Coordinates of C-alpha atoms and ligand atoms in Angstrom, one line a residue:
M1 CA -2.4 11.3 24.4
S2 CA -5.4 12.7 26.5
T3 CA -8.7 13.9 25.3
D4 CA -7.9 17.6 25.9
Q5 CA -4.9 17.2 23.8
I6 CA -7.0 15.5 21.0
F7 CA -9.7 18.2 21.5
Q8 CA -7.0 21.1 21.1
K9 CA -5.3 19.2 17.8
D10 CA -8.9 19.0 16.2
Q11 CA -9.6 22.8 16.8
E12 CA -5.9 23.7 14.9
N13 CA -6.7 20.8 12.2
S14 CA -10.6 21.4 11.4
N15 CA -10.7 18.9 8.7
I16 CA -10.2 16.2 10.9
V17 CA -12.5 13.5 11.9
R18 CA -12.2 10.5 14.4
N19 CA -16.0 8.8 14.1
V20 CA -17.7 7.2 11.5
N21 CA -20.7 9.1 11.8
E22 CA -19.2 12.7 11.2
L23 CA -17.1 11.2 8.4
R24 CA -20.6 9.6 6.9
A25 CA -22.6 13.0 7.2
K26 CA -19.4 15.0 5.4
V27 CA -19.1 12.5 2.5
K28 CA -23.2 12.1 2.3
D29 CA -23.3 16.5 2.1
W30 CA -20.6 16.1 -0.8
Q31 CA -22.6 13.5 -3.1
G32 CA -25.6 15.2 -1.9
D33 CA -24.5 18.4 -3.8
G34 CA -23.6 16.0 -7.0
L35 CA -19.8 16.0 -6.0
Q36 CA -17.9 12.9 -6.6
V37 CA -15.6 11.4 -3.0
G38 CA -12.0 9.6 -3.4
L39 CA -10.8 7.9 -0.7
V40 CA -6.7 7.4 0.2
P41 CA -6.2 5.2 2.9
T42 CA -3.1 5.3 4.9
M43 CA -1.3 3.9 7.4
G44 CA 0.7 7.4 8.0
G45 CA 4.3 8.0 7.8
I46 CA 3.7 10.1 4.6
H47 CA 6.0 10.3 1.8
A48 CA 5.7 11.6 -1.8
G49 CA 3.9 8.1 -2.4
H50 CA 1.1 8.8 -0.7
L51 CA 0.9 12.4 -1.6
S52 CA 0.4 11.2 -5.5
L53 CA -2.5 9.3 -4.5
V54 CA -4.0 12.3 -3.0
H55 CA -2.7 14.5 -6.2
K56 CA -4.6 12.1 -8.5
S57 CA -7.6 12.0 -6.3
A58 CA -7.8 15.7 -6.4
E59 CA -7.4 15.4 -10.4
I60 CA -10.3 12.8 -11.0
A61 CA -12.5 13.3 -8.2
D62 CA -13.9 16.7 -6.9
R63 CA -13.2 15.9 -2.9
T64 CA -10.7 13.8 -1.2
V65 CA -10.9 11.9 2.1
A66 CA -7.4 10.3 3.2
S67 CA -7.4 8.5 6.0
I68 CA -4.8 7.5 9.0
F69 CA -5.1 4.3 10.5
V70 CA -2.0 1.9 11.7
N71 CA -4.1 -1.0 11.4
P72 CA -3.3 -3.5 14.1
T73 CA -4.7 -6.6 12.4
Q74 CA -2.2 -6.5 9.3
F75 CA 0.4 -6.9 11.7
A76 CA 2.1 -10.0 13.1
P77 CA 3.1 -10.6 16.6
H78 CA 6.8 -10.1 15.4
E79 CA 5.9 -7.3 13.0
D80 CA 6.7 -3.5 13.7
L81 CA 3.3 -2.1 14.9
E82 CA 5.2 -0.6 18.0
S83 CA 7.6 1.5 16.3
Y84 CA 5.8 2.0 12.8
P85 CA 6.2 5.6 12.3
R86 CA 3.7 7.6 13.7
D87 CA 3.2 11.6 13.4
E88 CA -0.5 12.5 13.1
N89 CA 0.5 15.9 13.1
A90 CA 2.5 16.4 10.3
D91 CA 0.7 13.5 8.2
A92 CA -2.6 15.4 8.3
S93 CA -0.9 18.7 7.2
A94 CA 1.2 17.2 4.3
L95 CA -2.0 15.3 3.3
T96 CA -4.0 18.5 3.5
A97 CA -1.6 20.6 1.6
A98 CA -1.6 17.8 -0.9
G99 CA -5.2 18.5 -1.5
A100 CA -7.2 16.3 0.9
D101 CA -10.3 17.9 2.4
L102 CA -10.9 15.5 4.9
I103 CA -8.8 13.4 7.3
F104 CA -10.3 10.4 8.7
C105 CA -8.3 9.4 12.3
P106 CA -10.2 6.5 13.9
S107 CA -9.1 5.1 16.9
A108 CA -8.7 1.4 17.4
T109 CA -11.7 1.3 18.9
E110 CA -13.7 3.1 16.7
M111 CA -12.4 0.5 14.1
Y112 CA -12.6 -2.4 16.0
P113 CA -14.4 -2.1 19.3
E114 CA -15.2 -4.8 21.9
G115 CA -17.3 -8.0 20.3
F116 CA -15.7 -7.3 16.9
Q117 CA -15.5 -10.6 15.0
T118 CA -15.5 -10.1 11.4
S119 CA -13.1 -10.6 8.9
I120 CA -12.6 -10.9 5.1
S121 CA -10.6 -13.3 3.0
V122 CA -9.8 -13.1 -0.4
N123 CA -8.3 -16.5 -1.7
T124 CA -6.4 -17.1 -4.6
V125 CA -5.2 -13.9 -5.3
S126 CA -3.8 -13.2 -1.6
T127 CA -1.7 -16.6 -1.7
G128 CA 2.0 -16.8 -2.6
L129 CA 4.1 -13.5 -2.7
C130 CA 3.6 -11.5 0.4
G131 CA 1.0 -14.0 1.3
T132 CA 3.3 -16.5 2.2
S133 CA 5.6 -14.8 4.6
R134 CA 2.9 -12.9 6.2
P135 CA 0.2 -14.9 6.3
H136 CA -2.1 -12.6 8.5
F137 CA -1.5 -9.8 6.2
F138 CA -4.5 -9.7 3.5
G139 CA -7.0 -10.8 5.7
G140 CA -6.2 -7.9 7.6
V141 CA -5.9 -5.2 4.6
A142 CA -9.0 -6.6 3.5
T143 CA -11.4 -6.2 6.4
V144 CA -9.9 -2.8 7.3
V145 CA -10.2 -1.5 3.6
C146 CA -13.6 -2.9 3.6
K147 CA -14.9 -0.9 6.6
L148 CA -13.1 2.1 5.4
L149 CA -15.1 1.9 2.4
N150 CA -18.1 1.0 4.0
Q151 CA -17.7 4.0 6.6
C152 CA -16.8 6.4 4.0
G153 CA -18.7 5.3 0.9
P154 CA -16.5 7.1 -1.4
D155 CA -17.6 6.9 -5.4
M156 CA -13.5 6.0 -5.9
A157 CA -10.6 4.8 -3.7
L158 CA -7.1 4.8 -4.9
F159 CA -4.0 2.6 -4.1
G160 CA -0.4 2.5 -5.2
E161 CA 1.2 -0.5 -7.3
K162 CA 4.3 -0.6 -4.7
D163 CA 1.5 -3.0 -2.8
Y164 CA 0.7 -4.7 -6.3
Q165 CA -0.9 -7.6 -4.9
Q166 CA -3.0 -5.6 -2.2
L167 CA -3.9 -3.7 -5.5
L168 CA -5.2 -6.6 -6.8
V169 CA -6.8 -7.9 -3.4
I170 CA -8.7 -5.3 -3.1
R171 CA -10.0 -4.8 -6.6
R172 CA -11.3 -8.8 -6.2
M173 CA -13.0 -7.8 -2.7
T174 CA -14.9 -5.2 -4.2
Q175 CA -15.9 -7.2 -7.1
D176 CA -16.9 -10.3 -5.5
L177 CA -18.7 -7.9 -2.6
D178 CA -20.6 -5.9 -5.7
M179 CA -19.2 -2.9 -3.5
P180 CA -20.4 0.0 -5.4
V181 CA -16.8 1.8 -5.5
E182 CA -14.0 2.3 -8.5
I183 CA -10.4 1.1 -7.3
V184 CA -7.9 3.2 -9.0
G185 CA -4.2 2.0 -9.1
A186 CA -1.3 4.7 -9.2
P187 CA 2.3 4.0 -10.6
I188 CA 5.1 3.7 -7.8
I189 CA 6.7 6.7 -6.5
R190 CA 10.6 6.1 -6.5
E191 CA 13.5 7.9 -4.6
K192 CA 16.2 9.7 -7.1
D193 CA 18.1 6.7 -7.1
G194 CA 15.1 4.4 -7.9
L195 CA 14.4 3.3 -4.8
A196 CA 10.6 3.1 -4.0
M197 CA 9.2 5.1 -1.6
S198 CA 8.2 3.3 1.6
S199 CA 7.3 4.4 5.4
R200 CA 9.6 1.7 6.4
N201 CA 12.6 3.2 4.5
V202 CA 13.5 5.1 7.8
Y203 CA 14.4 2.3 9.4
L204 CA 17.3 1.7 6.9
S205 CA 21.2 2.5 8.4
A206 CA 23.3 4.9 6.0
E207 CA 24.9 1.5 4.7
E208 CA 21.5 -0.2 4.0
R209 CA 20.2 2.5 2.5
R210 CA 23.1 2.4 -0.1
V211 CA 22.4 -1.4 -0.8
A212 CA 18.2 -0.7 -0.6
T213 CA 19.0 1.2 -3.7
T214 CA 20.4 -1.8 -5.9
L215 CA 17.3 -3.7 -5.5
N216 CA 15.7 -1.6 -8.0
Q217 CA 19.0 -1.3 -10.3
E218 CA 19.2 -5.2 -10.2
M219 CA 15.4 -5.6 -11.0
S220 CA 15.8 -3.4 -13.9
K221 CA 18.8 -5.3 -15.4
A222 CA 17.0 -8.4 -14.8
I223 CA 13.8 -6.8 -17.0
A224 CA 16.0 -6.5 -19.5
L225 CA 17.2 -9.8 -19.8
L226 CA 13.6 -11.2 -19.0
A227 CA 12.4 -8.8 -22.1
G228 CA 15.1 -10.0 -24.4
G229 CA 13.7 -13.4 -24.4
N230 CA 16.2 -14.9 -21.7
D231 CA 14.5 -17.6 -19.5
V232 CA 12.8 -16.9 -16.3
P233 CA 14.8 -19.1 -13.7
F234 CA 18.0 -18.0 -15.3
C235 CA 17.0 -14.3 -14.9
I236 CA 15.8 -14.9 -11.2
A237 CA 18.7 -16.8 -10.4
G238 CA 20.9 -14.3 -11.5
L239 CA 18.9 -11.6 -9.9
R240 CA 19.0 -13.5 -6.5
A241 CA 22.6 -14.1 -6.5
K242 CA 23.5 -10.2 -7.3
L243 CA 20.8 -9.2 -4.4
L244 CA 22.4 -11.2 -1.8
E245 CA 26.3 -10.6 -3.3
N246 CA 25.1 -6.6 -2.7
G247 CA 24.5 -7.1 1.2
F248 CA 20.5 -8.0 1.2
T249 CA 20.6 -10.4 4.1
D250 CA 17.5 -12.5 3.0
I251 CA 15.1 -13.0 -0.1
D252 CA 12.0 -13.5 1.1
Y253 CA 10.8 -14.2 -3.1
L254 CA 11.7 -13.2 -6.7
E255 CA 8.7 -13.9 -8.9
V256 CA 7.7 -13.3 -12.7
R257 CA 3.9 -13.3 -12.4
N258 CA 0.9 -12.4 -14.8
G259 CA 0.0 -8.6 -14.0
H260 CA -3.7 -8.9 -14.3
D261 CA -4.1 -12.1 -12.2
L262 CA -1.1 -13.1 -10.3
T263 CA -0.4 -16.5 -12.3
P264 CA 2.9 -17.4 -11.6
I265 CA 5.1 -17.7 -14.5
T266 CA 7.8 -20.0 -13.7
S267 CA 9.6 -21.3 -16.9
G268 CA 10.5 -20.2 -20.5
S269 CA 10.6 -17.1 -21.9
V270 CA 8.5 -14.0 -21.0
R271 CA 8.3 -12.6 -24.4
K272 CA 4.9 -13.6 -26.0
L273 CA 3.1 -13.2 -22.8
E274 CA 0.9 -10.6 -21.5
S275 CA 1.7 -8.0 -18.8
P276 CA 4.1 -10.1 -17.2
R277 CA 5.8 -8.4 -14.2
L278 CA 8.9 -9.2 -11.7
F279 CA 7.9 -9.3 -8.1
A280 CA 10.3 -8.7 -5.1
A281 CA 10.7 -9.0 -1.5
A282 CA 14.1 -8.7 0.3
Q283 CA 15.2 -8.4 4.0
L284 CA 17.9 -5.6 4.5
G285 CA 18.9 -5.9 8.7
R286 CA 15.5 -5.5 10.1
T287 CA 13.6 -4.1 7.0
R288 CA 11.8 -5.7 4.6
L289 CA 11.6 -4.3 1.2
I290 CA 9.4 -4.9 -1.5
D291 CA 9.1 -3.8 -5.5
N292 CA 7.4 -4.8 -8.5
M293 CA 8.3 -3.6 -12.1
A294 CA 6.1 -4.4 -15.5
I295 CA 8.6 -6.5 -17.6
F296 CA 7.1 -4.9 -21.3
K297 CA 6.2 -1.0 -21.4
E298 CA 2.6 -0.7 -20.5
Ligands
AMP1 P1 0.4 2.7 3.6 O1 0.6 3.8 4.2 O2 2.0 2.1 3.4 O3 -0.5 1.5 3.8 O4 0.3 3.2 2.1 C1 -0.8 3.7 1.6 C2 -1.1 3.6 0.0 O5 -0.2 4.2 -0.6 C3 -1.2 2.3 -0.3 O6 -2.4 2.5 -1.7 C4 0.2 2.2 -1.2 O7 0.3 1.1 -1.9 C5 0.3 3.6 -1.5 N1 1.9 3.6 -1.6 C6 2.9 3.5 -0.5 N2 4.1 3.6 -0.9 C7 4.0 4.2 -2.5 C8 5.2 4.3 -3.4 N3 6.2 4.4 -3.6 N4 4.7 4.7 -4.7 C9 2.8 4.9 -4.7 N5 2.0 4.7 -3.7 C10 2.6 4.1 -2.7

């Protein structure tokens, strides 16, 4: 997009800011007036899951900033950085209609100017689950979220439990680095048939979409078995077999872990354990789906 086109677009969407100074000035003004500011970081491809975070922020904070930035450092070279859904106008309008007061859309050079060389690594909680097949991922996420928090200086920042490990990585980072922000988690928003909403669901063909819905359904059945006291390996093996039978092309992981710190639970029953959670990542053609569910009602 040319500079003229960006300028014209920004005239139409006067709540879009593109550089850190403008963002800081606005947030400082609000906080100077005693208002609490919530930040909702997104990569665009806006759906009802993102909007639920904006709604929640509008409930618990006085002003909401939503960011749209497709962060290159969390994609591996073979991943979908180029094809990731991008429609800034539609995304900014949807976020604004949901209650965002300001949309921060930095360019890649605003975020990573020449000479940039720092990265944040959060150790234990980033290992396993998505950290195994996407070893670059949590470093990229932690670094960009750290930057967004420093740039915006919100009182709170909201993240979805859809990316549960990411939520815990960010909680750990903000605690470890004494960042003065409250991290608020929010429940997974699902399609009517149970599929967790995701910007990447648009990649699914009609047939894949039909298979995709069985991830949540089979996980729910496995959870009933786990909650009933069946051994973890038995339930996981059954779930794996069922998903492959249904048409998933590969299973990245199916694991039960403690929902507070992600300690793996690999044997026995979960009946007497605190906050066990089932985590899944499965491949359907070119699309990788993730989901997670608490085994006992929280
Ligand atoms: P993304 O744009 O995928 O980076 O997601 C931005 C934020 O939206 C993250 O905090 C995600 O966890 C959250 N999110 C994505 N999908 C959902 C969903 N289905 N339900 C709730 N939150 C979600």
